[in-house]
Tab-separated table of C-alpha atoms and ligand atoms in Angstrom:
chain	number	residue	atom	x	y	z
A	1	MET	CA	-3.064	-2.896	7.918
A	2	ALA	CA	-0.670	-3.168	10.855
A	3	GLY	CA	0.384	-0.584	13.415
A	4	LEU	CA	-0.885	2.448	15.231
A	5	PRO	CA	-2.354	5.392	13.314
A	6	TYR	CA	0.578	7.497	12.169
A	7	ILE	CA	0.197	11.296	12.287
A	8	VAL	CA	3.142	13.136	10.748
A	9	GLY	CA	3.678	16.884	10.528
A	10	ASN	CA	5.632	18.250	7.560
A	11	TRP	CA	6.896	21.710	8.470
A	12	LYS	CA	8.234	22.314	4.946
A	13	MET	CA	10.394	25.499	4.800
A	14	ASN	CA	8.985	26.852	8.076
A	15	GLY	CA	10.585	27.138	11.459
A	16	THR	CA	13.578	28.523	13.292
A	17	ARG	CA	14.721	27.601	16.803
A	18	ALA	CA	11.814	29.461	18.400
A	19	MET	CA	9.435	26.940	16.863
A	20	LEU	CA	10.981	24.112	18.850
A	21	ASN	CA	8.546	25.210	21.587
A	22	GLU	CA	5.758	23.800	19.427
A	23	ALA	CA	7.638	20.507	19.049
A	24	ARG	CA	8.166	20.380	22.813
A	25	ALA	CA	4.454	20.929	23.453
A	26	ILE	CA	3.518	18.252	20.912
A	27	ASP	CA	5.970	15.814	22.479
A	28	ARG	CA	4.650	16.400	26.000
A	29	ALA	CA	1.066	15.942	24.875
A	30	ALA	CA	1.934	12.759	22.937
A	31	ALA	CA	2.124	10.948	26.287
A	32	ARG	CA	-1.673	11.326	26.486
A	33	PHE	CA	-2.101	9.526	23.159
A	34	PRO	CA	-0.243	6.199	23.430
A	35	LYS	CA	-2.378	4.674	20.665
A	36	VAL	CA	-1.099	7.149	18.080
A	37	GLN	CA	2.369	7.290	16.519
A	38	VAL	CA	3.315	10.954	16.182
A	39	ALA	CA	6.204	12.455	14.222
A	40	LEU	CA	7.456	15.773	12.853
A	41	ALA	CA	9.591	16.519	9.806
A	42	PRO	CA	11.224	19.920	10.442
A	43	PRO	CA	13.590	21.684	8.045
A	44	SER	CA	16.993	19.952	8.195
A	45	THR	CA	18.488	22.925	10.091
A	46	LEU	CA	16.265	22.029	13.072
A	47	LEU	CA	16.556	18.269	12.949
A	48	TYR	CA	19.401	17.849	15.405
A	49	ARG	CA	17.983	20.278	17.928
A	50	MET	CA	14.509	18.813	17.643
A	51	ARG	CA	15.928	15.367	18.325
A	52	ASP	CA	17.394	16.729	21.552
A	53	THR	CA	14.160	18.519	22.440
A	54	VAL	CA	11.682	15.651	22.138
A	55	GLU	CA	11.487	12.213	23.731
A	56	LEU	CA	8.345	10.457	22.533
A	57	ILE	CA	7.697	11.562	18.987
A	58	GLY	CA	9.543	10.599	15.816
A	59	VAL	CA	11.696	13.099	13.954
A	60	GLY	CA	12.468	12.985	10.252
A	61	GLY	CA	13.742	14.704	7.140
A	62	GLN	CA	11.674	16.086	4.264
A	63	ASP	CA	13.902	14.729	1.487
A	64	CYS	CA	17.324	13.143	0.987
A	65	HIS	CA	19.811	12.773	-1.831
A	66	ALA	CA	20.089	9.379	-3.503
A	67	LYS	CA	23.905	9.307	-3.219
A	68	ASP	CA	25.825	8.607	0.006
A	69	ASN	CA	28.167	11.620	-0.294
A	70	GLY	CA	29.955	13.728	-2.873
A	71	ALA	CA	30.025	17.025	-4.759
A	72	TYR	CA	26.321	17.916	-4.534
A	73	THR	CA	26.294	21.414	-3.090
A	74	GLY	CA	23.319	22.167	-0.891
A	75	GLU	CA	22.133	18.579	-0.682
A	76	VAL	CA	21.718	16.350	2.378
A	77	CYS	CA	22.117	12.563	2.170
A	78	ALA	CA	20.199	9.928	4.124
A	79	GLY	CA	23.200	9.053	6.301
A	80	MET	CA	23.421	12.705	7.399
A	81	LEU	CA	19.750	12.689	8.394
A	82	LYS	CA	20.345	9.506	10.367
A	83	ASP	CA	23.420	11.033	11.995
A	84	ALA	CA	21.381	14.100	13.000
A	85	GLY	CA	18.906	11.822	14.764
A	86	ALA	CA	16.236	11.224	12.124
A	87	ASP	CA	14.049	8.138	12.299
A	88	PHE	CA	12.589	8.564	8.823
A	89	THR	CA	12.470	10.778	5.790
A	90	ILE	CA	9.765	11.907	3.421
A	91	VAL	CA	10.577	11.385	-0.279
A	92	GLY	CA	8.726	12.295	-3.463
A	93	HIS	CA	6.638	15.137	-2.028
A	94	SER	CA	4.650	16.738	-4.850
A	95	GLU	CA	6.384	20.073	-4.217
A	96	ARG	CA	9.705	18.377	-5.035
A	97	ARG	CA	8.222	16.459	-7.946
A	98	GLU	CA	6.988	19.815	-9.305
A	99	TYR	CA	9.699	22.366	-8.404
A	100	GLN	CA	12.720	20.029	-8.620
A	101	SER	CA	11.227	17.935	-11.452
A	102	GLU	CA	11.845	14.733	-9.501
A	103	THR	CA	10.951	11.591	-11.430
A	104	ASP	CA	9.637	8.294	-10.071
A	105	ALA	CA	13.064	6.723	-10.701
A	106	GLU	CA	14.775	9.438	-8.610
A	107	VAL	CA	12.222	9.072	-5.835
A	108	LYS	CA	12.794	5.305	-5.830
A	109	ALA	CA	16.573	5.817	-5.600
A	110	LYS	CA	16.091	8.216	-2.672
A	111	ALA	CA	13.795	5.766	-0.885
A	112	GLU	CA	16.357	2.993	-1.344
A	113	ALA	CA	19.167	5.237	-0.064
A	114	ALA	CA	17.087	6.130	2.999
A	115	LEU	CA	16.321	2.488	3.801
A	116	SER	CA	19.999	1.574	3.371
A	117	ALA	CA	20.910	4.321	5.842
A	118	GLY	CA	18.545	2.781	8.408
A	119	LEU	CA	15.674	5.261	8.047
A	120	SER	CA	11.998	4.568	7.531
A	121	VAL	CA	10.415	6.197	4.493
A	122	ILE	CA	7.216	8.125	3.781
A	123	LEU	CA	6.819	8.102	0.004
A	124	CYS	CA	4.359	10.640	-1.425
A	125	VAL	CA	2.170	10.173	-4.486
A	126	GLY	CA	-0.801	12.123	-5.817
A	127	GLU	CA	-2.570	13.365	-8.904
A	128	THR	CA	-3.044	16.930	-10.163
A	129	GLU	CA	-6.489	18.415	-10.580
A	130	ALA	CA	-6.247	18.132	-14.380
A	131	GLN	CA	-5.393	14.443	-14.083
A	132	ARG	CA	-8.390	13.856	-11.798
A	133	ASP	CA	-10.710	15.831	-14.077
A	134	ALA	CA	-9.523	13.703	-17.002
A	135	GLY	CA	-10.430	10.534	-15.101
A	136	ASP	CA	-6.771	9.498	-14.806
A	137	ALA	CA	-6.278	9.849	-11.035
A	138	GLU	CA	-6.001	6.153	-10.166
A	139	GLY	CA	-3.846	5.379	-13.189
A	140	VAL	CA	-1.446	8.230	-12.394
A	141	VAL	CA	-1.155	7.397	-8.704
A	142	THR	CA	-0.733	3.630	-9.108
A	143	ALA	CA	1.926	4.272	-11.784
A	144	GLN	CA	3.751	6.540	-9.303
A	145	VAL	CA	3.588	3.788	-6.679
A	146	GLU	CA	4.892	1.244	-9.182
A	147	GLY	CA	7.721	3.512	-10.335
A	148	SER	CA	8.754	4.926	-6.949
A	149	CYS	CA	8.506	2.053	-4.482
A	150	PRO	CA	11.881	0.801	-3.251
A	151	SER	CA	13.061	-2.695	-4.210
A	152	THR	CA	15.243	-2.990	-1.101
A	153	GLU	CA	14.938	-6.279	0.797
A	154	GLY	CA	12.467	-5.811	3.675
A	155	ALA	CA	11.258	-2.464	2.284
A	156	PRO	CA	7.557	-2.904	3.188
A	157	GLU	CA	8.351	-3.065	6.912
A	158	ARG	CA	9.759	0.479	6.930
A	159	LEU	CA	7.680	2.052	4.193
A	160	SER	CA	4.577	4.240	4.350
A	161	ILE	CA	2.845	5.690	1.311
A	162	ALA	CA	1.268	9.149	1.613
A	163	TYR	CA	-1.559	9.717	-0.859
A	164	GLU	CA	-1.672	13.486	-1.330
A	165	PRO	CA	-3.809	14.853	-4.153
A	166	VAL	CA	-1.792	17.836	-5.396
A	167	TRP	CA	-4.934	19.980	-5.659
A	168	ALA	CA	-5.729	19.363	-1.976
A	169	ILE	CA	-2.359	20.488	-0.603
A	170	GLY	CA	-2.622	23.834	1.153
A	171	THR	CA	-5.921	24.672	-0.558
A	172	GLY	CA	-8.497	23.754	2.079
A	173	ARG	CA	-10.096	21.370	-0.423
A	174	VAL	CA	-10.280	17.639	0.250
A	175	PRO	CA	-11.538	14.717	-1.831
A	176	SER	CA	-14.777	12.992	-0.843
A	177	VAL	CA	-14.392	10.081	1.543
A	178	ASP	CA	-15.494	7.798	-1.314
A	179	ASP	CA	-12.673	9.092	-3.522
A	180	VAL	CA	-10.139	8.677	-0.700
A	181	ALA	CA	-11.394	5.132	-0.073
A	182	ALA	CA	-11.210	4.211	-3.771
A	183	MET	CA	-7.681	5.574	-4.127
A	184	HIS	CA	-6.379	3.890	-0.978
A	185	LYS	CA	-7.882	0.603	-2.176
A	186	ALA	CA	-6.142	0.991	-5.549
A	187	ILE	CA	-2.828	1.796	-3.830
A	188	ARG	CA	-3.214	-1.243	-1.582
A	189	ALA	CA	-3.802	-3.500	-4.583
A	190	LYS	CA	-0.686	-2.117	-6.256
A	191	LEU	CA	1.402	-2.600	-3.095
A	192	VAL	CA	0.300	-6.241	-2.880
A	193	ALA	CA	1.143	-6.668	-6.576
A	194	ILE	CA	4.635	-5.284	-5.903
A	195	TYR	CA	5.460	-6.838	-2.530
A	196	GLY	CA	3.079	-9.799	-2.224
A	197	ASP	CA	1.496	-10.314	1.204
A	198	ALA	CA	3.948	-7.861	2.782
A	199	GLY	CA	2.226	-5.125	0.778
A	200	SER	CA	-0.796	-5.505	3.062
A	201	ASP	CA	1.169	-4.125	5.993
A	202	VAL	CA	2.447	-0.930	4.359
A	203	ARG	CA	0.710	2.028	5.973
A	204	ILE	CA	-1.105	4.342	3.586
A	205	LEU	CA	-1.513	7.885	4.914
A	206	TYR	CA	-3.805	10.563	3.535
A	207	GLY	CA	-2.440	14.097	3.120
A	208	GLY	CA	-3.908	17.358	1.816
A	209	SER	CA	-5.646	20.012	3.942
A	210	VAL	CA	-6.139	17.732	6.953
A	211	LYS	CA	-7.418	19.821	9.872
A	212	ALA	CA	-9.166	19.303	13.186
A	213	GLU	CA	-12.540	19.701	11.453
A	214	ASN	CA	-12.080	16.936	8.858
A	215	ALA	CA	-9.515	14.635	10.517
A	216	ALA	CA	-11.958	12.204	12.138
A	217	GLU	CA	-13.877	11.694	8.893
A	218	LEU	CA	-10.739	11.162	6.790
A	219	LEU	CA	-8.986	8.928	9.323
A	220	ALA	CA	-12.060	6.684	9.561
A	221	VAL	CA	-11.876	5.801	5.847
A	222	PRO	CA	-10.892	2.149	5.251
A	223	GLU	CA	-7.169	1.735	4.476
A	224	VAL	CA	-6.309	5.206	5.825
A	225	GLY	CA	-3.557	4.491	8.344
A	226	GLY	CA	-2.816	8.062	9.335
A	227	ALA	CA	-2.223	11.538	7.967
A	228	LEU	CA	0.592	13.649	6.577
A	229	VAL	CA	-0.174	17.179	7.728
A	230	GLY	CA	1.331	20.407	6.392
A	231	GLY	CA	-0.142	23.738	7.502
A	232	ALA	CA	-1.992	22.376	10.517
A	233	SER	CA	1.220	20.878	11.938
A	234	LEU	CA	2.828	24.280	12.505
A	235	THR	CA	1.245	24.884	15.899
A	236	ALA	CA	0.860	22.389	18.716
A	237	GLU	CA	-2.772	23.389	19.131
A	238	SER	CA	-3.871	22.589	15.568
A	239	PHE	CA	-1.672	19.489	15.236
A	240	LEU	CA	-2.739	17.993	18.564
A	241	ALA	CA	-6.392	18.347	17.589
A	242	ILE	CA	-5.643	15.968	14.690
A	243	VAL	CA	-3.660	13.618	16.934
A	244	GLY	CA	-6.607	13.670	19.353
A	245	ALA	CA	-9.025	12.736	16.547
A	246	ALA	CA	-6.791	9.783	15.632
A	247	ALA	CA	-6.645	8.731	19.288
A	248	SER	CA	-10.443	8.802	19.618
A	249	LEU	CA	-10.804	6.557	16.573
A	250	ALA	CA	-8.092	4.209	17.841
A	251	GLU	CA	-9.975	3.886	21.159
A	252	VAL	CA	-13.156	2.698	19.458
A	253	GLY	CA	-11.395	0.742	16.679
B	301	LIG	C1	1.642	18.442	2.573
B	301	LIG	O1	2.179	19.283	1.867
B	301	LIG	O2	2.198	17.341	2.776
B	301	LIG	C2	0.335	18.767	3.119
B	301	LIG	C3	-0.452	17.769	3.413
B	301	LIG	O3	0.016	20.082	3.271
B	301	LIG	P1	-1.359	20.702	3.872
B	301	LIG	O4	-1.756	19.864	5.044
B	301	LIG	O5	-1.008	22.089	4.240
B	301	LIG	O6	-2.360	20.600	2.775
């Protein structure tokens, strides 16, 4: 797998201008961790200001519409994210798959729109607890990868997959390192089946209750190329502890 470890904070529907102080602190500290790629995905209302506030870290959206423009009240398209200074966008987060009933086909269309607009993409997949208990986790997740991955020319170069078990998001529960390793291996095999050799270079992040206490263990798992972090990305202190864990592993790796 190519590239630096990628640690991305997803602020979800949290943050007003006052929280840009956290982004500023994260950006300043990022200079101490040149072997880690750091990024934040704030709510779209903060994107433009965050872009102006930070210098070193990436800034991205949490979702985009699949169309370029039009009568879609309340929506934001990929070109608008790019115009506001985004480098990337998340698509297919399980909260959108659940609350907005987003399908794999819609997620794929969003990923393709984002790539066409010049953004990189973090595409989320993950099984529910019932699916894992039924022994279907790998089947569900690899089917999501198959159905959601963009077909755009050159897609693997700007694509990351975030494996986020739905039952681990915001719960404090995490899968065993063996389960994370098995799932990342299955995702890798599917990416190579889709993209050929280029599928080997797509970064696969782990997400779901990553914190300072478990980051080193999770980031050391084979095929884990970084982390998508929700709750622990909301303060510089908790997020930088995860970035620091990634940096320590990158030093020895
Ligand atoms: C997320 O929702 O992408 C996430 C990983 O959340 P948390 O870290 O809070 O589990």
